[in-house]
PDB file of N, CA, C and O in Angstrom:
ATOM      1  N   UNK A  59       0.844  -1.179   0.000  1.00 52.00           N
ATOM      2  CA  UNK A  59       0.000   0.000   0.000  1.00 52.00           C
ATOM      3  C   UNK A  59       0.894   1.249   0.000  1.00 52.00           C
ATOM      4  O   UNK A  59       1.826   1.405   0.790  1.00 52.00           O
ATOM      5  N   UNK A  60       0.572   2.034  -0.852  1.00 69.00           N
ATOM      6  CA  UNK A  60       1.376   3.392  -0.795  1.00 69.00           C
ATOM      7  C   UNK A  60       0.687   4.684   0.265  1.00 69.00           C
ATOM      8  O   UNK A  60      -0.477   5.063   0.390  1.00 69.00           O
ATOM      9  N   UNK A  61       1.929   5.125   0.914  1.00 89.00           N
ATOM     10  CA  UNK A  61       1.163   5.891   1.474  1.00 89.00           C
ATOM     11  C   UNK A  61       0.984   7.667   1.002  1.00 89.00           C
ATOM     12  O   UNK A  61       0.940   8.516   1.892  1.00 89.00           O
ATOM     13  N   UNK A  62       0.901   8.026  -0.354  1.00 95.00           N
ATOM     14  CA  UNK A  62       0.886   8.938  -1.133  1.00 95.00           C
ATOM     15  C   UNK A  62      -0.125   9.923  -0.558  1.00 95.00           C
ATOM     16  O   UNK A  62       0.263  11.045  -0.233  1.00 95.00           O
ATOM     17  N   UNK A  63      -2.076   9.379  -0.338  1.00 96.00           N
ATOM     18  CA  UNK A  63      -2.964  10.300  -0.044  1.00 96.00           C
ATOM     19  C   UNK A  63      -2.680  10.910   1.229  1.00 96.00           C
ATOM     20  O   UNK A  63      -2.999  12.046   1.577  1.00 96.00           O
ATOM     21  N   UNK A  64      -1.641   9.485   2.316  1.00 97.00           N
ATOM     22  CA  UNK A  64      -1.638  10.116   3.483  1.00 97.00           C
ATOM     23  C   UNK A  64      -0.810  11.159   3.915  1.00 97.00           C
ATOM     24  O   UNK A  64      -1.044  12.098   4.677  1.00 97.00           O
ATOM     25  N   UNK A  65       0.646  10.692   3.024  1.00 97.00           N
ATOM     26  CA  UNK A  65       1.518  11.990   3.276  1.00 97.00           C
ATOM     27  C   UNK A  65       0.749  13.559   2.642  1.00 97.00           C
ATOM     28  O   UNK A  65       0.702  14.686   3.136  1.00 97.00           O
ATOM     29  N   UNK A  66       0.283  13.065   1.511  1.00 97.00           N
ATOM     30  CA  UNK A  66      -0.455  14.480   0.958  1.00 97.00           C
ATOM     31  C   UNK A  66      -1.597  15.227   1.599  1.00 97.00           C
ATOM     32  O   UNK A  66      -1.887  16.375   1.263  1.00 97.00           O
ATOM     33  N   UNK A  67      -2.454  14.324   2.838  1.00 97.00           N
ATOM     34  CA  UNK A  67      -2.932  14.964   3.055  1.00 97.00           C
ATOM     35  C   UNK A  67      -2.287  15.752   4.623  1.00 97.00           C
ATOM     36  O   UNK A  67      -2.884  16.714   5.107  1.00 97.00           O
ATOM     37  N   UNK A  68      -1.103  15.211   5.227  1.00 97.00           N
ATOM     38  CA  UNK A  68      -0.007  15.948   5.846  1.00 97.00           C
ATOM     39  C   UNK A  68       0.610  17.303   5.364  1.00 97.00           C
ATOM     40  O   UNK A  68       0.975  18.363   5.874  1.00 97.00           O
ATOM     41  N   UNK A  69       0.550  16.789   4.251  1.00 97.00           N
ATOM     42  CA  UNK A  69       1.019  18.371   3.257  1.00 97.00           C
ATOM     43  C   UNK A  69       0.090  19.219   3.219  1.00 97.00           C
ATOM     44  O   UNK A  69       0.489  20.380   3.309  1.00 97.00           O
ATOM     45  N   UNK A  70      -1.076  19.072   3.113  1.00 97.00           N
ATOM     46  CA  UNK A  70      -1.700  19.942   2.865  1.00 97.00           C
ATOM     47  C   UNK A  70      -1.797  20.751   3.934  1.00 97.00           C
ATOM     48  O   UNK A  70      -2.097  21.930   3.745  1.00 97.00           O
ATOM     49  N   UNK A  71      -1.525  20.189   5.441  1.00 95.00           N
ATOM     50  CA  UNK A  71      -1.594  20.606   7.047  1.00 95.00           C
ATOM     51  C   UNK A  71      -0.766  21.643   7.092  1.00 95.00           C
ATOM     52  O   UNK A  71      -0.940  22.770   7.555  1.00 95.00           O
ATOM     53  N   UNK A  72       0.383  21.038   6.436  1.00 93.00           N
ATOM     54  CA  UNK A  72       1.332  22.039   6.330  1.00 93.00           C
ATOM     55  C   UNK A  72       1.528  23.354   5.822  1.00 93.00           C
ATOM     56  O   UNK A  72       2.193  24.299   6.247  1.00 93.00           O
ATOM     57  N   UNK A  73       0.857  23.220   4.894  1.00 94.00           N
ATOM     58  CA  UNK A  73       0.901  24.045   3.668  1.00 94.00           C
ATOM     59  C   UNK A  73      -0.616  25.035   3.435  1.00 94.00           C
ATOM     60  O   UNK A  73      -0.619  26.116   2.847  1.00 94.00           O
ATOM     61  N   UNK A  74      -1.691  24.456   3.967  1.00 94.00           N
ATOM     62  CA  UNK A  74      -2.854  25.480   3.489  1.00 94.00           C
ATOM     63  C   UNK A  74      -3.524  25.846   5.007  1.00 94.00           C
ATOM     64  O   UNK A  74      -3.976  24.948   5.718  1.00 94.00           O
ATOM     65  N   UNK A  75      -3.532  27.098   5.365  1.00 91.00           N
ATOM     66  CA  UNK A  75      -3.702  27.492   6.653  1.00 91.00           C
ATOM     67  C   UNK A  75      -5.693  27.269   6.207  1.00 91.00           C
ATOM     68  O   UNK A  75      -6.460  27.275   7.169  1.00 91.00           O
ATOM     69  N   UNK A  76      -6.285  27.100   4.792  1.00 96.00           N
ATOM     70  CA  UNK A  76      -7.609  26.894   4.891  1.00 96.00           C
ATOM     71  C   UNK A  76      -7.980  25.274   5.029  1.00 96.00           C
ATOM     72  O   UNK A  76      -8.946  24.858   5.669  1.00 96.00           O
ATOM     73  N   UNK A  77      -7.030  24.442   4.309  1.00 96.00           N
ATOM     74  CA  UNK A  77      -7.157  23.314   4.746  1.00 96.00           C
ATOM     75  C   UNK A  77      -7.461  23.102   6.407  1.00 96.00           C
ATOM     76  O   UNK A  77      -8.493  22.672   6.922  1.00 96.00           O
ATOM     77  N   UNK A  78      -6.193  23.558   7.076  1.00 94.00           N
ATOM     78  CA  UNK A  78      -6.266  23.319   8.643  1.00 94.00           C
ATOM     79  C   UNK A  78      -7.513  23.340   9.023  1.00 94.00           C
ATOM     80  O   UNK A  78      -8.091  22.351   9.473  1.00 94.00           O
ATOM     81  N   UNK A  79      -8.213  24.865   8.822  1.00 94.00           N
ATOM     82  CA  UNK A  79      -9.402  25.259  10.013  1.00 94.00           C
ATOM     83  C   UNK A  79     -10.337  24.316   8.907  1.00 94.00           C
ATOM     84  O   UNK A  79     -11.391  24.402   9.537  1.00 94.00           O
ATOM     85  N   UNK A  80     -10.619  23.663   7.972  1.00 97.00           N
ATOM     86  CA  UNK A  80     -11.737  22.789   7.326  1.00 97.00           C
ATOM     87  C   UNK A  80     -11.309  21.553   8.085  1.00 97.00           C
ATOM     88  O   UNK A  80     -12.228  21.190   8.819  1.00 97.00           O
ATOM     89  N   UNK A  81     -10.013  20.610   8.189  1.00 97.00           N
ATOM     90  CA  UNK A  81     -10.224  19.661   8.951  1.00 97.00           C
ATOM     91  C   UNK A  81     -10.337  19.888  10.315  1.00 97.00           C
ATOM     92  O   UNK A  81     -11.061  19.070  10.881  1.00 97.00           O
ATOM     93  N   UNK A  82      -9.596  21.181  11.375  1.00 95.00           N
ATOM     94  CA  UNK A  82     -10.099  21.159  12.590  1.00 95.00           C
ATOM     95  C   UNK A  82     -11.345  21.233  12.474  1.00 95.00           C
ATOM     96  O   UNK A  82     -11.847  20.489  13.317  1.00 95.00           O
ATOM     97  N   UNK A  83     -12.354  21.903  11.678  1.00 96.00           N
ATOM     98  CA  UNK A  83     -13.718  21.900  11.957  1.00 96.00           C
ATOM     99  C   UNK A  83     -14.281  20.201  11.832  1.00 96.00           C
ATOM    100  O   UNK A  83     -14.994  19.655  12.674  1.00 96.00           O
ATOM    101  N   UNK A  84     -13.742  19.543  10.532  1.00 97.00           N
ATOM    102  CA  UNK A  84     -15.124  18.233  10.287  1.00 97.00           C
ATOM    103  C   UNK A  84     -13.442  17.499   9.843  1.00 97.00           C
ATOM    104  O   UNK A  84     -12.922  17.806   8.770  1.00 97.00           O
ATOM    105  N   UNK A  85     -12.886  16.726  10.628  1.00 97.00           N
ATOM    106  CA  UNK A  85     -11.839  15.987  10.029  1.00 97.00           C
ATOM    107  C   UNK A  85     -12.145  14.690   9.220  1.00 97.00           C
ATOM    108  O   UNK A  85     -11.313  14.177   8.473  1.00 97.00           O
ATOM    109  N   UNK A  86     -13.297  14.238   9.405  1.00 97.00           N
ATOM    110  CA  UNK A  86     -13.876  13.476   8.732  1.00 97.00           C
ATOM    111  C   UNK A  86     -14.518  13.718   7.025  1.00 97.00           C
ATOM    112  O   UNK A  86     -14.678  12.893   6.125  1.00 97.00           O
ATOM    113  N   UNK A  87     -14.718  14.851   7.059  1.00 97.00           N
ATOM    114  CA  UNK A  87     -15.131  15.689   5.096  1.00 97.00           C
ATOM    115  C   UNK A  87     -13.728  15.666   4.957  1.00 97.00           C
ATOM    116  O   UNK A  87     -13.497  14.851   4.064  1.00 97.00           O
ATOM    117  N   UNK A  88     -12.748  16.108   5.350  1.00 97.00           N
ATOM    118  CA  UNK A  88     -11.489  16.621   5.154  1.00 97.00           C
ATOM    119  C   UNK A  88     -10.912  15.753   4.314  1.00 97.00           C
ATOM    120  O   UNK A  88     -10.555  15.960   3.154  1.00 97.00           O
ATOM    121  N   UNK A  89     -10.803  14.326   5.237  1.00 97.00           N
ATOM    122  CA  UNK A  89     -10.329  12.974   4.980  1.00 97.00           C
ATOM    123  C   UNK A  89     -10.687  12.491   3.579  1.00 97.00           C
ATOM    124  O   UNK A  89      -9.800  12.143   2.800  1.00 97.00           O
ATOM    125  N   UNK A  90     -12.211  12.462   3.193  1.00 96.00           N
ATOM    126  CA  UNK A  90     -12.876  11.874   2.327  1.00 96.00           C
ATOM    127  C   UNK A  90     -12.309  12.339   0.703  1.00 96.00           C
ATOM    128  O   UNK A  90     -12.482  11.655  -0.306  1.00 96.00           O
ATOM    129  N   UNK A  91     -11.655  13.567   0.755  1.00 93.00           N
ATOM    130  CA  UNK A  91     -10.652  13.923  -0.449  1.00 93.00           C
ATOM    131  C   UNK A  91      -9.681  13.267  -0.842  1.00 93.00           C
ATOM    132  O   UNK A  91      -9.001  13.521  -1.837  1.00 93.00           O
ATOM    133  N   UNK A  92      -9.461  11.839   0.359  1.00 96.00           N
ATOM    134  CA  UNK A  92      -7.990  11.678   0.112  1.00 96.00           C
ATOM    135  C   UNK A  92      -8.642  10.272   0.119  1.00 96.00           C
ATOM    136  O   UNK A  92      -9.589   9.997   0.856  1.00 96.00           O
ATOM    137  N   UNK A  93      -8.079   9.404  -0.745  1.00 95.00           N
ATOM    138  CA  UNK A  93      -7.916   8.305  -1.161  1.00 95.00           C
ATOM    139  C   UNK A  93      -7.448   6.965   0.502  1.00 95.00           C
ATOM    140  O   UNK A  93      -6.709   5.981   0.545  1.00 95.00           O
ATOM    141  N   UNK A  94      -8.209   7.551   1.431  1.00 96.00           N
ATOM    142  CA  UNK A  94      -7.430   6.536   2.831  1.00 96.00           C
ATOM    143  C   UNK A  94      -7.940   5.148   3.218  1.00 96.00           C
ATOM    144  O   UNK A  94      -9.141   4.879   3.248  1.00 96.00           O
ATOM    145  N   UNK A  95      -6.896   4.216   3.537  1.00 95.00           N
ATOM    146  CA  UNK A  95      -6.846   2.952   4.093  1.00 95.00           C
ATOM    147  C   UNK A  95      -8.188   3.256   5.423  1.00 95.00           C
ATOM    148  O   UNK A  95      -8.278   4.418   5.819  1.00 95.00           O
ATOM    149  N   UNK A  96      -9.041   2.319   5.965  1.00 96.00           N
ATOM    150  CA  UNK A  96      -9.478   2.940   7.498  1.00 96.00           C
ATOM    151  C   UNK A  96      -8.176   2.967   8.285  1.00 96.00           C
ATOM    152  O   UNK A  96      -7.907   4.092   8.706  1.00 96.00           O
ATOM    153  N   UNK A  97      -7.327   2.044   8.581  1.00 96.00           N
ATOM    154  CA  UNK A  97      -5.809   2.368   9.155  1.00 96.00           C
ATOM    155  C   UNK A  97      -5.072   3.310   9.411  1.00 96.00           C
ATOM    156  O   UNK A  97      -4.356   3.558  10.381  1.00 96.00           O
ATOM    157  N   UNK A  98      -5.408   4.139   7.932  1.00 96.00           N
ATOM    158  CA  UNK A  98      -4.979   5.616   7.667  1.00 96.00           C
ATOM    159  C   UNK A  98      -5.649   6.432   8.659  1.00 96.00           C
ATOM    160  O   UNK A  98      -5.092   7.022   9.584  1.00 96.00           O
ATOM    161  N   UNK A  99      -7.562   6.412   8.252  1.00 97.00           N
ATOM    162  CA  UNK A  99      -8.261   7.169   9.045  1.00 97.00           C
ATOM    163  C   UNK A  99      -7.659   7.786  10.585  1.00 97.00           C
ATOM    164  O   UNK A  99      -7.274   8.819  11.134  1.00 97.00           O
ATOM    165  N   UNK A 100      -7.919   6.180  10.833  1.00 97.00           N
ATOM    166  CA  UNK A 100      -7.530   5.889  12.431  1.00 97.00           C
ATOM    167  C   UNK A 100      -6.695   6.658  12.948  1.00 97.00           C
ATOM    168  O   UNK A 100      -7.009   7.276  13.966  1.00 97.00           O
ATOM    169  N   UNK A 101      -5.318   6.817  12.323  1.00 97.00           N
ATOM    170  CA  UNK A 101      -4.154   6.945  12.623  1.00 97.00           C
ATOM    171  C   UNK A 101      -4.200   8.917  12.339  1.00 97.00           C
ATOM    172  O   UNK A 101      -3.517   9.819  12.825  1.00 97.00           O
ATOM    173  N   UNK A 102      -5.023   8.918  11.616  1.00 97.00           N
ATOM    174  CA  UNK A 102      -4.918  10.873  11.542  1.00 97.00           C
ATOM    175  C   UNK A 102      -6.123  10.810  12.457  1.00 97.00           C
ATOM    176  O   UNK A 102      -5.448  10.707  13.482  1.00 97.00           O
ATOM    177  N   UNK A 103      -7.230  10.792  12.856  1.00 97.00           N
ATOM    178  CA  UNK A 103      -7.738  10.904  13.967  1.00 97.00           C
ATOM    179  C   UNK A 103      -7.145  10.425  15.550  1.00 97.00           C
ATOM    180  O   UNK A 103      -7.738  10.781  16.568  1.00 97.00           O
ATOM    181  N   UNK A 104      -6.045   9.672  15.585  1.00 96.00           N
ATOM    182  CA  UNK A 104      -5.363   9.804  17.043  1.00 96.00           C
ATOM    183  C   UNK A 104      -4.569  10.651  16.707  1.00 96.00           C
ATOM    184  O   UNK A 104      -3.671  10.484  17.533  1.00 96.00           O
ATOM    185  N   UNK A 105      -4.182  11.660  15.904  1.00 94.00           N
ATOM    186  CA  UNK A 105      -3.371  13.123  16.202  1.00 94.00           C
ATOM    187  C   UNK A 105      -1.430  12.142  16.188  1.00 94.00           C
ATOM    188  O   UNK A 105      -0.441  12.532  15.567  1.00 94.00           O
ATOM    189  N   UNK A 106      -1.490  11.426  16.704  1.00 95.00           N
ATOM    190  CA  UNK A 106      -0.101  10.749  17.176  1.00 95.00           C
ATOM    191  C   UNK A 106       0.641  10.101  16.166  1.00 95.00           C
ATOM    192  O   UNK A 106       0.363   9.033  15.621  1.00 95.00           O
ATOM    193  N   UNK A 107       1.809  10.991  15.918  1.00 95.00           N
ATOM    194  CA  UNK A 107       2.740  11.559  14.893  1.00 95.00           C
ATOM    195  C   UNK A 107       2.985   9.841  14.839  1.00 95.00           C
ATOM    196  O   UNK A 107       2.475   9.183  13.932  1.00 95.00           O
ATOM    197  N   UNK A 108       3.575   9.391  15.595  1.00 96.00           N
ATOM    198  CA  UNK A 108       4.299   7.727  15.837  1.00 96.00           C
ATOM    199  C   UNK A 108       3.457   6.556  15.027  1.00 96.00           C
ATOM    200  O   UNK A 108       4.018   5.511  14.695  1.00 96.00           O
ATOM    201  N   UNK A 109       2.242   6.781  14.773  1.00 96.00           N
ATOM    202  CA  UNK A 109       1.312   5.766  14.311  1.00 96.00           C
ATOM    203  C   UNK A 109       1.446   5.985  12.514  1.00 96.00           C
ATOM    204  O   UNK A 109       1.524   4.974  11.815  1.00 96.00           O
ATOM    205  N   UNK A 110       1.459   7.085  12.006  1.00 97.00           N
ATOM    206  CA  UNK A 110       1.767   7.690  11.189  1.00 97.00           C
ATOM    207  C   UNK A 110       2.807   7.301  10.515  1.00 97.00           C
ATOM    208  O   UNK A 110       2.743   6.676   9.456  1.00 97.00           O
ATOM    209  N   UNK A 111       4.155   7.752  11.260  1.00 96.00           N
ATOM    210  CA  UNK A 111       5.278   7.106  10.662  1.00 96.00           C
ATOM    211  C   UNK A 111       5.482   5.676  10.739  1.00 96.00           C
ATOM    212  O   UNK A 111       6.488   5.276  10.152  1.00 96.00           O
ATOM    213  N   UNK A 112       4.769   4.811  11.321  1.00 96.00           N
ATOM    214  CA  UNK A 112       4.562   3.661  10.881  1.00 96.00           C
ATOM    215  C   UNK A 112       3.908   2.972   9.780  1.00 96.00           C
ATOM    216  O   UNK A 112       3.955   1.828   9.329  1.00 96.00           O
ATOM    217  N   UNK A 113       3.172   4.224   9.445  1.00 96.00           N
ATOM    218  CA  UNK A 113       2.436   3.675   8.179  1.00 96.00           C
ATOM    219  C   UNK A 113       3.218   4.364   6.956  1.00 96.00           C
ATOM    220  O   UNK A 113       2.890   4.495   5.777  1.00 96.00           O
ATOM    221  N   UNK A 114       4.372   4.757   7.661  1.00 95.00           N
ATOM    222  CA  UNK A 114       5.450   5.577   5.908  1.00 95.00           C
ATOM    223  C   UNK A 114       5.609   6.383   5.805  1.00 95.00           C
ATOM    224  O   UNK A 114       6.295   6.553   4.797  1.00 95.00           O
ATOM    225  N   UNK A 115       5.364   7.314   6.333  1.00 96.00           N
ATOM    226  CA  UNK A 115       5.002   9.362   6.310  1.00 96.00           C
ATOM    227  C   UNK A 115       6.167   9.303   6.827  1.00 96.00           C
ATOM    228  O   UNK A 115       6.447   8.548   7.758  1.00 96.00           O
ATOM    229  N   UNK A 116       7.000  10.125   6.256  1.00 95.00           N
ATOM    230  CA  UNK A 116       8.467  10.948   6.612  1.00 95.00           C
ATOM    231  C   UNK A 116       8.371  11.314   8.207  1.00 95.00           C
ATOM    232  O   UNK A 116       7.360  11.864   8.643  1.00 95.00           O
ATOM    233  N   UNK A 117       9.319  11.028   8.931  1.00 93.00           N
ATOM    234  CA  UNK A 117       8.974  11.788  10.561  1.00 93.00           C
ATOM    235  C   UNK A 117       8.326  13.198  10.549  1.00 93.00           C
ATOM    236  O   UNK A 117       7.281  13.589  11.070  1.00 93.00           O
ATOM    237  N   UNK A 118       9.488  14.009   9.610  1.00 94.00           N
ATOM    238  CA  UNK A 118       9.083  15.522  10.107  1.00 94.00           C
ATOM    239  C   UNK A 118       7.184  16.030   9.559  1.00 94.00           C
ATOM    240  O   UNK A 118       6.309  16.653  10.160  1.00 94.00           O
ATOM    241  N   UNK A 119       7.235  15.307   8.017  1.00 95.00           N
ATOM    242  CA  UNK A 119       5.378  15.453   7.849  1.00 95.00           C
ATOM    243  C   UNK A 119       4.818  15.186   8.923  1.00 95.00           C
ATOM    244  O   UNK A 119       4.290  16.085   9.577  1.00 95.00           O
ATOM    245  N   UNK A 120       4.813  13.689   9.402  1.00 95.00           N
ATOM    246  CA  UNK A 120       4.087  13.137  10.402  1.00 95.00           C
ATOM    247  C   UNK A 120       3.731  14.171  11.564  1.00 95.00           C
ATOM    248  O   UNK A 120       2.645  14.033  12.127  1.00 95.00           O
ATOM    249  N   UNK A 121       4.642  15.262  11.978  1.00 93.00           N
ATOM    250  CA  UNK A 121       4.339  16.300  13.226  1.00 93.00           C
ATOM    251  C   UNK A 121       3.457  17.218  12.482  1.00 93.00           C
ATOM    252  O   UNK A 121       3.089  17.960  13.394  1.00 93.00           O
ATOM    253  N   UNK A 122       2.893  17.637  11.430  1.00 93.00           N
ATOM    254  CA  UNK A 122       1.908  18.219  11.142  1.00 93.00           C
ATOM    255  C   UNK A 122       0.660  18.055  11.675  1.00 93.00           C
ATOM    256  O   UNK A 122      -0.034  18.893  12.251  1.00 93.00           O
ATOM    257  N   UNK A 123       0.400  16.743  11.401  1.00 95.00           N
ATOM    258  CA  UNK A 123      -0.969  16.057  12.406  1.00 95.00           C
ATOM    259  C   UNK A 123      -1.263  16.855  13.842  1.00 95.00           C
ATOM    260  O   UNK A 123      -2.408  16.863  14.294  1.00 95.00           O
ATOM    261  N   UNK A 124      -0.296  17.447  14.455  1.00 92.00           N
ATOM    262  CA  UNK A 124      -0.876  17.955  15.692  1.00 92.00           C
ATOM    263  C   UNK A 124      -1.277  19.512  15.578  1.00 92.00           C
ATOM    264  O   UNK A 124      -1.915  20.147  16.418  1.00 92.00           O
ATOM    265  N   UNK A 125      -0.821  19.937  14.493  1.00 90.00           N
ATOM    266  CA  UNK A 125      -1.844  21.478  13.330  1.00 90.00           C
ATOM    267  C   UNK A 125      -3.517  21.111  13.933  1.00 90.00           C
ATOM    268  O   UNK A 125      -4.216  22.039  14.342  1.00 90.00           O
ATOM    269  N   UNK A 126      -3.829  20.242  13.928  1.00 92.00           N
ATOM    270  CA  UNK A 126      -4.921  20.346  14.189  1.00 92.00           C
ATOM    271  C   UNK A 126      -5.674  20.360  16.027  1.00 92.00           C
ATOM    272  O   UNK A 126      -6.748  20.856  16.367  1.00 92.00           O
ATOM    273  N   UNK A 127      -4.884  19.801  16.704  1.00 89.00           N
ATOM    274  CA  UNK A 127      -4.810  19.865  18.191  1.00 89.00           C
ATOM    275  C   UNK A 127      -4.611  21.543  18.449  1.00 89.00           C
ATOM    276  O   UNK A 127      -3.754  22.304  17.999  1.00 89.00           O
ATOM    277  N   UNK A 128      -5.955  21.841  19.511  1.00 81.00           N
ATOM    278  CA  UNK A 128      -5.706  23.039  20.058  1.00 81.00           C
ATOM    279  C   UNK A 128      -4.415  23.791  20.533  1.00 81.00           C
ATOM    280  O   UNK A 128      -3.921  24.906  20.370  1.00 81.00           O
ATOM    281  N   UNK A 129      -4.082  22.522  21.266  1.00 78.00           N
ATOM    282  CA  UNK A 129      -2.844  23.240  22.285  1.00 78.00           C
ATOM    283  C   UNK A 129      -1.610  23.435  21.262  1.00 78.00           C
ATOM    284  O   UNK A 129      -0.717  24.255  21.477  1.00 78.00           O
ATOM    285  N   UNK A 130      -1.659  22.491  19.982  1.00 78.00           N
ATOM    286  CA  UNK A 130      -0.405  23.033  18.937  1.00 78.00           C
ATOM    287  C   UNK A 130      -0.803  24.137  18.089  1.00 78.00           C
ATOM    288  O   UNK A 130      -0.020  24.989  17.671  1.00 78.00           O
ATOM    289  N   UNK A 131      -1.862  24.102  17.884  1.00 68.00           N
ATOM    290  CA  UNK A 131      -2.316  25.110  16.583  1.00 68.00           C
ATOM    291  C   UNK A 131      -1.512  26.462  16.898  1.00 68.00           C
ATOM    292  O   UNK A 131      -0.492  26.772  16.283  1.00 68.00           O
ATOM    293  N   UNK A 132      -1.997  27.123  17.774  1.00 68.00           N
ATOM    294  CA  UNK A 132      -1.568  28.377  17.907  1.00 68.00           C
ATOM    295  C   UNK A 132       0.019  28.703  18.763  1.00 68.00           C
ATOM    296  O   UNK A 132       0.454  29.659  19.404  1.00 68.00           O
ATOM    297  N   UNK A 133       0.425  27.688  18.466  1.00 69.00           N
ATOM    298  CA  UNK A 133       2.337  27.597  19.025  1.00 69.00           C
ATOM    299  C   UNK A 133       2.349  28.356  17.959  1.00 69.00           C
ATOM    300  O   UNK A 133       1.633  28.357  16.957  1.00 69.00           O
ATOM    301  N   UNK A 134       4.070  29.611  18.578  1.00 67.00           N
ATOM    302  CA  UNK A 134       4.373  29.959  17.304  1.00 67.00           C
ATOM    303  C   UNK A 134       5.305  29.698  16.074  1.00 67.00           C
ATOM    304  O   UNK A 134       5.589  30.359  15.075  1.00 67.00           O
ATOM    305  N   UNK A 135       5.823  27.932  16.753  1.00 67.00           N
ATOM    306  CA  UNK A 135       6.474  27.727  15.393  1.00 67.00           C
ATOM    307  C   UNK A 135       5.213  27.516  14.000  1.00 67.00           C
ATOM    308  O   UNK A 135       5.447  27.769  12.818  1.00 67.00           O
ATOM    309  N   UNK A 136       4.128  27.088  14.460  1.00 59.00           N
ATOM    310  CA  UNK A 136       3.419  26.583  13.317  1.00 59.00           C
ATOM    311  C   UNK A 136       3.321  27.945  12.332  1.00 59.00           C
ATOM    312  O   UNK A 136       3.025  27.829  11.143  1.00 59.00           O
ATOM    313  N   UNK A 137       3.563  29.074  12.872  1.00 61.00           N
ATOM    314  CA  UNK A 137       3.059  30.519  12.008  1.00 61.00           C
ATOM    315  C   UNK A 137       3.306  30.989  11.201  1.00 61.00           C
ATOM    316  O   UNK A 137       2.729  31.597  10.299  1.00 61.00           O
ATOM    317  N   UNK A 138       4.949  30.555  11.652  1.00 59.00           N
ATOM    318  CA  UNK A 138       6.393  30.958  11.052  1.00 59.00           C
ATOM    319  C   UNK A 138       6.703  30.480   9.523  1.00 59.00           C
ATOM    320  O   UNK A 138       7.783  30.751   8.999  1.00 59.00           O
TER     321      UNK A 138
END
């Protein structure tokens, strides 16, 4: 299994500050753009970078996932 939709949809965390607030709002519509395993699902709904890179996602993508957790969102490395 490739994990292409999942890193991409990491990228997109990264990369589109409108993406973010659409999956913090409904992470579930968010998801449905992306081509995911339920495994996948799972693993971007526990937020936890570690489950992630088990399924193939580069370490540093994998810390995007917490873009969506309150207490990371508004850190100010994410701003930068």
């Amino acid at each position: 299994m490739s994990c292409y939709h999942l890193s991409r949809f990491l990228f997109d965390l990264k990369m589109n500050n409108e993406f973010v607030r659409r999956a913090s709002n409904d992470l579930d519509a968010a998801m449905r753009d992306y081509d995911l395993s339920d495994e996948e699902r799972a693993a971007l709904k526990s937020g936890d970078p570690r489950q992630l890179r088990q399924l193939g996602v580069h370490g540093m993508l994998s810390l995007y996932i917490k873009r969506l957790s309150p207490e990371f969102r508004d850190n100010i490395y994410w701003t930068q």
